[in-house]
């Protein structure tokens, strides 16, 4: 629900969707409220939600059966257990069975008395302290997770360990050095020039930090400052292993919002939207509170921001549980109240996006870099990192490392330094067997293949991807066959189903991985179909992720080699 004091702004957001003939976030919000506390199938309650807000009954069934939070049955106590990569690596996946035993309910089900339900989710952003669960909105983490869920121990959720490895942080200035936010926006909106903001960002070489790595200034230019432009801050950080966006939204939300304001100014947008994934309830609360303060302090407003003729309204929307909905066209579909499936391009969102308006989607970490760039200049930012890939990046290390946490480093930093010096190697004398980087579909590197710079190009040359730059370490306790099945389970569960190559291919891949026999030629055929015919990067990345895993384990996955 929208927080107190923001009803008018949220109603305006809803009204614009209504004028476009689409239900928008209000439908998903209403469905989430109706789902709470009921174990019934969506078909029993979703149609009434739609008709109650003046929509056809059928319009509710699509999203209600698609989003994980809406499709999963809910008891009076609803527990979400993370089964994503870092939590899987922490306990080799055994924590799920232990949680089922402790709660007396199987995953995806509800206890006979309706008291407790258990839902599996893929990443809660506690990769540094896993395994993890959310008991309602209360996080529980660590080796004693089962005892916490059973009430034998109090909930434990340590803060994110954070450190700057650059000497002059771009992203962590507020978190580690206490730098005040909102130092750039008031001056820019009153005396600045949108063209100058765009020039500085172009000079910086800033690329999107959400995984695709698209040139930020090129995306802004593509929107063309057209009337009705919308800028969306993508806080749907779904790559298991990364918690950078959660860190920024929880610990420095004002810096994210200042970056959003500057992006709106540069793009001629009078409306901004922040999408926060439902798995981050604390981040959602922090962002909503920060938006309220920004209105109170005059940073936002429908008219006359800081005494100018600029207006900027910002709304925070909660997601409903979908990995693919972090992809920009799927995210737009979710904001319109539809299933969060990827859409064909063209048209690109910068021409026809949210409610058919020109839409710029930048992820949270990308936007958090913009205030520094505008304040210090694009040239100063471009001197950071490498010539072709400039700037800094938040790198997240998983629980298996001796020093897990979020580190700001310059792009081009050797991965070996990040793993051995910043991360301190593995905890408890563990033997590193493989590192996954950039999420479950980013790729794997063997322990002897870490002499690579942290850049998109450098990692791509090794068959991996930068992505969100989350590093998940695997030790000798987890067999490569188990990791392989984990990849395919993730792919099959999170495929949005919009295209048959990915929908069918991910399920077939899971069957092949579960069979325990070398797939040989069938996998090679399936790999080509996934890579060449999938609608979005999700399906196209699966083969390279599997191939990189086979290389990382040095022939121990016979039949899955590239």
XYZ file of C-alpha atoms in Angstrom:
562
model
C 0.000 0.000 0.000
C 1.075 3.565 -0.497
C 2.393 5.270 2.656
C 0.555 7.998 4.477
C 0.818 11.348 2.768
C 1.372 9.863 -0.689
C -2.170 8.897 -1.663
C -2.571 11.754 -4.136
C 0.679 10.915 -5.893
C -0.182 7.225 -6.097
C -3.679 8.013 -7.342
C -2.140 10.104 -10.130
C 0.028 7.145 -11.047
C -3.047 4.934 -11.174
C -5.066 7.447 -13.156
C -2.480 7.644 -15.910
C -2.624 3.883 -16.307
C -6.402 4.004 -16.396
C -6.370 6.596 -19.159
C -4.195 4.239 -21.174
C -6.788 1.504 -20.685
C -4.584 -0.706 -18.500
C -5.029 -1.665 -14.861
C -1.494 -0.783 -13.794
C 0.056 -1.417 -10.405
C -3.280 -1.040 -8.612
C -4.374 -4.463 -9.862
C -1.235 -6.207 -8.596
C -1.504 -4.285 -5.318
C -5.135 -5.374 -4.886
C -4.269 -8.976 -5.738
C -1.464 -9.004 -3.160
C -3.841 -7.742 -0.481
C -6.393 -10.422 -1.367
C -3.798 -13.199 -1.446
C -2.556 -12.543 2.097
C -3.769 -15.257 4.428
C -5.541 -17.468 1.900
C -4.430 -20.866 0.645
C -7.000 -20.968 -2.146
C -6.024 -21.187 -5.789
C -6.049 -17.797 -7.593
C -9.071 -18.903 -9.591
C -11.135 -18.795 -6.394
C -10.388 -15.184 -5.410
C -8.643 -13.277 -8.193
C -11.663 -12.669 -10.477
C -13.538 -10.922 -7.656
C -10.567 -8.596 -7.146
C -10.730 -7.529 -10.788
C -14.470 -6.948 -10.840
C -14.203 -5.062 -7.553
C -12.059 -2.397 -9.209
C -14.086 -2.304 -12.416
C -12.015 -4.649 -14.570
C -12.970 -7.837 -16.446
C -12.656 -10.882 -14.205
C -10.175 -12.537 -16.574
C -7.710 -9.656 -16.286
C -6.713 -10.795 -12.805
C -6.012 -14.439 -13.585
C -2.897 -13.758 -15.660
C -0.895 -11.869 -13.043
C -2.347 -13.831 -10.118
C -1.132 -17.113 -11.572
C 2.165 -15.722 -12.880
C 3.849 -13.837 -10.033
C 5.351 -16.078 -7.388
C 4.004 -14.080 -4.447
C 0.450 -14.243 -5.813
C 0.477 -17.830 -7.043
C 1.892 -19.274 -3.810
C -0.685 -20.187 -1.146
C -0.458 -18.172 2.064
C -1.149 -19.294 5.586
C -1.605 -16.916 8.477
C 2.170 -17.139 8.888
C 3.975 -16.995 5.568
C 7.644 -17.954 5.349
C 9.813 -17.450 2.276
C 13.003 -19.508 2.167
C 15.778 -18.570 -0.237
C 16.938 -21.384 -2.505
C 19.117 -19.194 -4.724
C 22.757 -19.793 -5.510
C 24.521 -18.336 -2.452
C 22.144 -19.990 0.015
C 22.390 -23.221 -1.956
C 26.197 -23.067 -1.774
C 26.141 -22.331 1.967
C 24.442 -25.608 2.879
C 24.418 -27.530 -0.420
C 20.650 -26.940 -0.450
C 19.948 -28.915 2.732
C 18.475 -25.928 4.553
C 15.196 -26.211 2.625
C 14.473 -29.705 3.894
C 15.456 -28.625 7.379
C 13.072 -25.662 7.193
C 10.251 -27.924 6.005
C 10.846 -30.227 8.979
C 10.998 -27.332 11.441
C 7.772 -25.751 10.180
C 5.898 -28.974 9.490
C 4.979 -27.918 5.956
C 6.374 -28.698 2.519
C 7.585 -26.005 0.167
C 4.719 -24.613 -1.875
C 2.141 -25.790 0.649
C 0.188 -24.802 3.748
C -0.174 -26.671 7.008
C -3.531 -28.495 7.410
C -4.752 -25.915 9.920
C -3.867 -23.033 7.599
C -1.460 -21.595 10.150
C 1.810 -21.756 8.225
C 2.837 -21.664 4.583
C 6.257 -22.046 2.990
C 7.346 -20.517 -0.298
C 10.701 -20.913 -2.011
C 12.189 -17.741 -3.502
C 15.348 -17.049 -5.443
C 17.360 -14.464 -3.550
C 16.487 -12.331 -0.548
C 19.678 -10.280 -0.738
C 21.333 -11.929 2.270
C 23.932 -13.757 0.180
C 26.666 -12.667 2.619
C 24.948 -14.357 5.579
C 22.985 -17.260 4.105
C 21.072 -19.402 4.160
C 18.225 -16.958 4.600
C 14.463 -16.728 4.987
C 11.801 -14.085 5.512
C 9.334 -14.923 8.269
C 6.657 -12.496 7.203
C 8.840 -9.413 6.816
C 11.378 -10.528 9.449
C 14.678 -11.838 8.063
C 16.363 -14.881 9.537
C 19.850 -15.889 8.415
C 22.858 -18.064 9.039
C 23.724 -21.557 10.222
C 20.979 -21.474 12.892
C 18.247 -20.591 10.386
C 16.140 -23.602 11.360
C 16.306 -22.753 15.054
C 15.237 -19.185 14.285
C 12.231 -20.359 12.279
C 11.312 -22.836 15.001
C 11.447 -20.106 17.674
C 14.366 -21.647 19.536
C 16.546 -18.622 18.746
C 15.724 -14.982 18.004
C 15.856 -13.865 14.356
C 19.324 -12.906 13.186
C 19.944 -10.579 10.235
C 23.329 -8.833 10.233
C 23.836 -5.672 8.235
C 25.730 -5.760 4.975
C 29.513 -5.545 5.506
C 30.643 -2.698 3.266
C 34.034 -1.313 2.245
C 35.519 1.013 -0.350
C 38.404 -0.368 -2.368
C 38.985 2.732 -4.503
C 40.077 5.498 -2.133
C 37.398 7.828 -3.511
C 34.013 6.106 -3.587
C 31.390 7.015 -6.146
C 28.619 4.831 -4.796
C 29.511 4.325 -1.139
C 30.281 7.907 -0.162
C 27.119 8.127 1.907
C 27.452 4.641 3.397
C 31.130 4.572 4.395
C 32.007 8.292 4.575
C 28.740 9.898 5.635
C 28.542 12.202 2.619
C 25.249 14.090 2.639
C 22.796 13.488 -0.225
C 20.848 16.113 -2.161
C 23.928 18.287 -2.710
C 23.664 18.270 -6.514
C 19.967 18.321 -7.402
C 18.903 21.699 -5.942
C 21.673 23.541 -7.749
C 21.150 21.635 -10.984
C 17.394 22.151 -11.171
C 17.648 25.854 -10.364
C 20.681 26.856 -12.417
C 21.678 23.847 -14.479
C 21.079 22.789 -18.048
C 19.639 19.390 -19.059
C 22.004 19.310 -22.033
C 24.977 19.774 -19.710
C 23.839 16.878 -17.509
C 23.598 14.685 -20.600
C 27.028 15.834 -21.814
C 28.679 14.994 -18.509
C 27.095 11.551 -18.375
C 28.129 10.949 -21.989
C 31.693 12.051 -21.204
C 31.773 9.701 -18.202
C 31.209 6.617 -20.336
C 28.753 5.328 -17.707
C 27.100 2.085 -18.702
C 24.108 0.425 -17.103
C 25.002 -1.585 -14.013
C 21.993 -3.872 -14.184
C 23.612 -6.467 -16.427
C 23.100 -5.353 -20.031
C 25.775 -2.651 -19.853
C 24.081 -0.284 -22.306
C 25.501 3.237 -22.682
C 23.415 5.407 -20.338
C 23.700 8.602 -22.369
C 22.625 6.757 -25.533
C 19.496 5.485 -23.793
C 18.687 8.983 -22.563
C 19.219 10.431 -26.039
C 16.979 7.773 -27.573
C 14.050 9.051 -25.507
C 14.544 12.424 -27.188
C 13.088 14.494 -24.303
C 9.692 13.640 -25.751
C 6.574 14.873 -23.903
C 5.316 12.388 -21.339
C 8.676 10.642 -20.871
C 8.896 8.447 -17.767
C 12.083 7.354 -15.999
C 11.984 4.096 -14.055
C 14.480 3.203 -11.337
C 14.804 -0.560 -11.570
C 15.208 -1.959 -8.063
C 14.198 -5.474 -9.092
C 17.677 -6.826 -8.366
C 17.149 -10.509 -8.997
C 20.602 -11.937 -9.720
C 21.291 -14.355 -6.854
C 24.613 -13.356 -5.363
C 24.098 -9.607 -5.672
C 22.759 -7.319 -2.969
C 24.226 -4.016 -4.183
C 20.857 -2.469 -4.956
C 19.462 -3.561 -1.590
C 22.426 -1.907 0.109
C 21.873 1.380 -1.733
C 18.094 1.428 -1.297
C 18.310 0.627 2.418
C 21.372 2.616 3.474
C 21.425 5.547 1.029
C 18.002 5.831 -0.649
C 18.356 9.593 -1.092
C 21.367 9.129 -3.375
C 19.314 6.803 -5.576
C 16.472 9.324 -5.687
C 18.849 12.184 -6.454
C 20.192 10.191 -9.382
C 16.626 9.543 -10.519
C 15.824 13.266 -10.305
C 18.896 14.148 -12.392
C 17.995 11.499 -14.968
C 14.439 12.889 -15.193
C 15.846 16.414 -15.618
C 18.163 15.275 -18.411
C 15.380 13.346 -20.173
C 12.684 16.003 -19.779
C 10.602 13.637 -17.648
C 8.144 14.921 -15.059
C 7.357 11.473 -13.699
C 9.588 8.873 -12.085
C 8.786 5.388 -10.840
C 10.832 3.245 -8.465
C 10.195 -0.499 -8.651
C 11.382 -2.410 -5.562
C 11.186 -6.192 -5.460
C 8.900 -7.663 -2.826
C 11.758 -9.757 -1.459
C 13.261 -6.505 -0.121
C 10.635 -5.264 2.395
C 13.110 -3.091 4.299
C 14.340 -1.468 1.089
C 10.745 -0.811 0.076
C 10.015 0.926 3.369
C 13.222 2.971 3.206
C 12.565 4.115 -0.366
C 8.986 5.124 0.419
C 10.093 7.055 3.477
C 12.835 8.782 1.462
C 10.340 9.805 -1.224
C 8.104 11.305 1.432
C 11.011 13.313 2.849
C 11.977 14.463 -0.656
C 8.501 15.936 -1.129
C 8.616 17.570 2.280
C 12.014 19.126 1.491
C 10.915 20.410 -1.919
C 13.061 18.081 -4.022
C 9.926 16.621 -5.636
C 6.574 18.155 -6.423
C 3.999 18.390 -9.178
C 4.982 22.010 -9.831
C 7.711 24.460 -8.867
C 10.480 22.183 -7.583
C 12.862 24.478 -5.678
C 11.049 27.498 -7.055
C 11.500 26.569 -10.724
C 8.956 25.667 -13.382
C 10.101 22.039 -13.155
C 7.700 19.436 -11.786
C 8.685 15.924 -10.761
C 6.390 13.301 -9.241
C 7.883 10.035 -8.037
C 6.015 6.877 -7.060
C 7.374 3.702 -5.413
C 5.826 0.417 -6.533
C 6.313 -3.040 -5.025
C 7.035 -6.037 -7.242
C 5.326 -9.372 -6.816
C 8.046 -11.970 -7.326
C 9.550 -12.649 -10.765
C 13.164 -12.841 -11.922
C 12.451 -12.026 -15.556
C 10.415 -8.972 -14.545
C 13.746 -7.258 -13.953
C 14.243 -7.152 -17.735
C 13.083 -3.719 -18.837
C 10.211 -4.720 -21.126
C 8.974 -7.291 -18.607
C 9.257 -4.706 -15.845
C 7.120 -2.315 -17.875
C 4.535 -5.056 -18.403
C 4.426 -5.654 -14.648
C 3.928 -1.938 -13.935
C 0.981 -2.035 -16.339
C -0.638 -4.824 -14.316
C 0.218 -7.530 -16.817
C 2.256 -10.713 -16.543
C 5.937 -9.777 -16.319
C 6.969 -11.336 -19.617
C 9.584 -9.965 -21.984
C 8.175 -8.176 -25.022
C 9.556 -8.160 -28.569
C 11.700 -5.184 -29.578
C 11.326 -2.924 -31.526
C 9.545 -0.823 -30.491
C 12.082 -0.058 -27.792
C 10.879 1.321 -24.459
C 12.547 4.679 -25.167
C 9.982 5.089 -27.959
C 7.020 3.148 -26.613
C 7.247 1.953 -23.053
C 5.179 2.390 -19.903
C 1.594 3.238 -20.906
C 2.985 3.718 -24.457
C 5.024 6.704 -23.259
C 8.770 7.031 -23.964
C 10.398 5.243 -21.038
C 13.959 5.176 -19.752
C 14.789 2.291 -17.411
C 17.992 2.587 -15.352
C 18.893 0.317 -12.495
C 19.461 1.573 -8.959
C 23.262 1.370 -8.981
C 23.419 3.204 -12.309
C 21.356 6.099 -10.972
C 23.367 6.255 -7.747
C 26.466 7.082 -9.845
C 24.892 10.115 -11.530
C 25.191 12.676 -8.665
C 28.952 12.071 -8.422
C 29.336 12.454 -12.192
C 27.357 15.694 -12.328
C 29.249 17.099 -9.313
C 32.775 16.059 -10.336
C 32.423 15.964 -14.117
C 32.285 13.174 -16.655
C 36.014 13.353 -17.358
C 36.847 12.617 -13.715
C 34.622 9.537 -13.794
C 36.110 8.406 -17.117
C 39.562 8.353 -15.517
C 38.313 5.617 -13.188
C 38.270 2.017 -14.378
C 39.604 1.200 -17.839
C 39.607 3.156 -21.077
C 36.754 1.123 -22.561
C 34.842 0.402 -19.351
C 34.949 3.375 -17.049
C 34.011 3.949 -13.458
C 33.442 1.837 -10.382
C 31.299 -1.166 -9.541
C 29.853 -2.677 -6.399
C 31.011 -6.278 -6.103
C 29.170 -8.579 -3.699
C 30.866 -11.584 -2.136
C 28.877 -14.523 -0.810
C 28.837 -16.251 2.557
C 31.539 -18.791 1.640
C 34.198 -16.052 1.553
C 36.215 -15.288 4.678
C 35.220 -11.618 4.353
C 31.846 -11.516 2.600
C 30.268 -8.168 1.836
C 29.887 -5.375 -0.708
C 33.056 -3.736 -2.024
C 33.318 -0.775 -4.369
C 36.142 -1.358 -6.858
C 37.211 0.178 -10.111
C 36.328 -1.738 -13.237
C 39.385 -3.614 -14.429
C 40.370 -4.728 -10.921
C 41.762 -8.285 -11.202
C 39.202 -10.835 -10.088
C 41.969 -12.714 -8.295
C 42.600 -9.658 -6.082
C 38.899 -9.408 -5.243
C 38.720 -13.068 -4.286
C 41.990 -13.383 -2.363
C 42.702 -9.919 -0.925
C 39.278 -8.330 -0.424
C 37.405 -11.580 0.163
C 40.277 -13.265 2.008
C 39.754 -16.562 0.207
C 37.262 -19.056 1.614
C 36.198 -19.305 5.240
C 37.243 -22.150 7.521
C 40.041 -23.271 5.208
C 37.640 -24.271 2.449
C 38.983 -25.182 -0.980
C 37.637 -22.998 -3.797
C 36.397 -25.099 -6.710
C 34.443 -22.529 -8.742
C 33.169 -18.973 -8.641
C 29.898 -17.917 -10.196
C 29.829 -14.292 -11.311
C 26.991 -12.132 -12.594
C 24.092 -14.258 -11.416
C 22.960 -17.801 -12.194
C 23.208 -17.190 -15.922
C 26.356 -15.071 -15.742
C 28.887 -17.863 -15.801
C 31.450 -19.802 -13.793
C 35.208 -19.633 -13.491
C 37.453 -22.311 -12.042
C 39.806 -21.594 -9.167
C 42.718 -21.531 -11.614
C 41.030 -19.093 -14.029
C 40.688 -15.955 -11.892
C 43.452 -13.988 -13.625
C 40.887 -11.874 -15.439
C 39.952 -8.207 -15.104
C 36.544 -7.284 -13.754
C 35.200 -6.004 -17.066
C 32.463 -7.114 -19.408
C 34.980 -7.810 -22.181
C 37.453 -9.618 -19.952
C 34.843 -11.925 -18.475
C 33.157 -12.535 -21.829
C 36.492 -13.783 -23.171
C 36.334 -16.483 -20.480
C 32.703 -17.360 -21.169
C 31.313 -15.440 -18.180
C 29.441 -12.168 -17.753
C 29.723 -9.174 -15.439
C 26.002 -8.847 -14.707
C 25.423 -7.350 -11.264
C 28.921 -8.568 -10.274
C 27.795 -10.855 -7.484
C 30.448 -13.490 -6.712
C 29.254 -16.803 -5.284
C 31.993 -19.191 -4.180
C 31.625 -22.967 -4.284
C 33.819 -25.292 -2.272
C 34.500 -29.010 -2.386
C 31.348 -29.836 -0.402
C 29.101 -29.276 -3.426
C 29.426 -31.658 -6.366
C 29.423 -30.177 -9.884
C 26.387 -32.294 -10.799
C 24.439 -30.599 -7.997
C 25.441 -27.157 -9.246
C 24.368 -28.129 -12.772
C 20.929 -29.231 -11.573
C 20.652 -26.010 -9.578
C 21.199 -23.925 -12.734
C 18.518 -25.810 -14.621
C 16.079 -25.698 -11.703
C 16.474 -21.925 -11.614
C 16.032 -21.646 -15.385
C 12.920 -23.821 -15.464
C 11.333 -22.053 -12.491
C 12.062 -18.487 -13.615
C 11.477 -18.701 -17.360
C 8.601 -16.314 -18.025
C 7.148 -18.630 -20.653
C 6.772 -15.956 -23.334
C 8.744 -17.955 -25.898
C 8.790 -21.709 -26.431
C 12.576 -22.090 -26.887
C 13.158 -20.937 -23.310
C 9.948 -22.306 -21.784
C 10.360 -25.808 -23.215
C 14.148 -25.773 -23.429
C 14.692 -24.982 -19.759
C 12.431 -27.839 -18.703
C 14.132 -30.243 -21.083
C 17.528 -29.142 -19.800
C 16.423 -29.930 -16.246
C 15.317 -33.403 -17.370
C 18.699 -34.024 -18.994
C 20.593 -32.780 -15.926
C 18.480 -34.916 -13.600
C 18.957 -38.050 -15.679
C 22.595 -38.347 -14.637
C 23.769 -39.497 -18.058
C 25.815 -37.464 -20.568
C 23.359 -35.613 -22.837
C 25.772 -35.370 -25.755
C 24.254 -34.391 -29.121
C 20.807 -33.608 -27.676
C 22.316 -30.919 -25.452
C 24.197 -29.418 -28.385
C 20.960 -29.145 -30.371
C 19.083 -27.708 -27.399
C 21.910 -25.257 -26.768
C 21.651 -23.849 -30.298
C 17.883 -23.393 -30.024
C 18.105 -21.617 -26.671
C 20.943 -19.333 -27.750
C 19.529 -18.391 -31.139
C 15.749 -18.391 -30.741
C 14.990 -17.197 -27.197
C 13.149 -13.888 -27.015
C 15.362 -12.271 -24.358
C 18.762 -12.649 -22.746
C 17.442 -15.044 -20.088
C 17.102 -17.977 -22.469
C 20.032 -16.929 -24.613
C 22.402 -16.950 -21.627
C 21.577 -20.449 -20.380
C 23.877 -22.358 -22.765
C 26.919 -20.180 -22.057
C 26.339 -20.511 -18.305
C 26.205 -24.306 -18.573
C 29.254 -24.391 -20.840
C 31.227 -22.201 -18.432
C 30.306 -24.510 -15.545
C 31.599 -27.535 -17.490
C 34.871 -25.717 -18.182
C 35.224 -24.604 -14.553
C 35.021 -28.192 -13.338
C 37.522 -29.471 -15.892
C 35.681 -32.277 -17.651
C 33.779 -33.570 -14.618
C 30.484 -32.805 -16.418
C 30.786 -35.097 -19.391
C 28.553 -34.251 -22.325
C 27.896 -30.644 -21.263
C 31.090 -29.170 -22.707
C 30.746 -26.422 -25.372
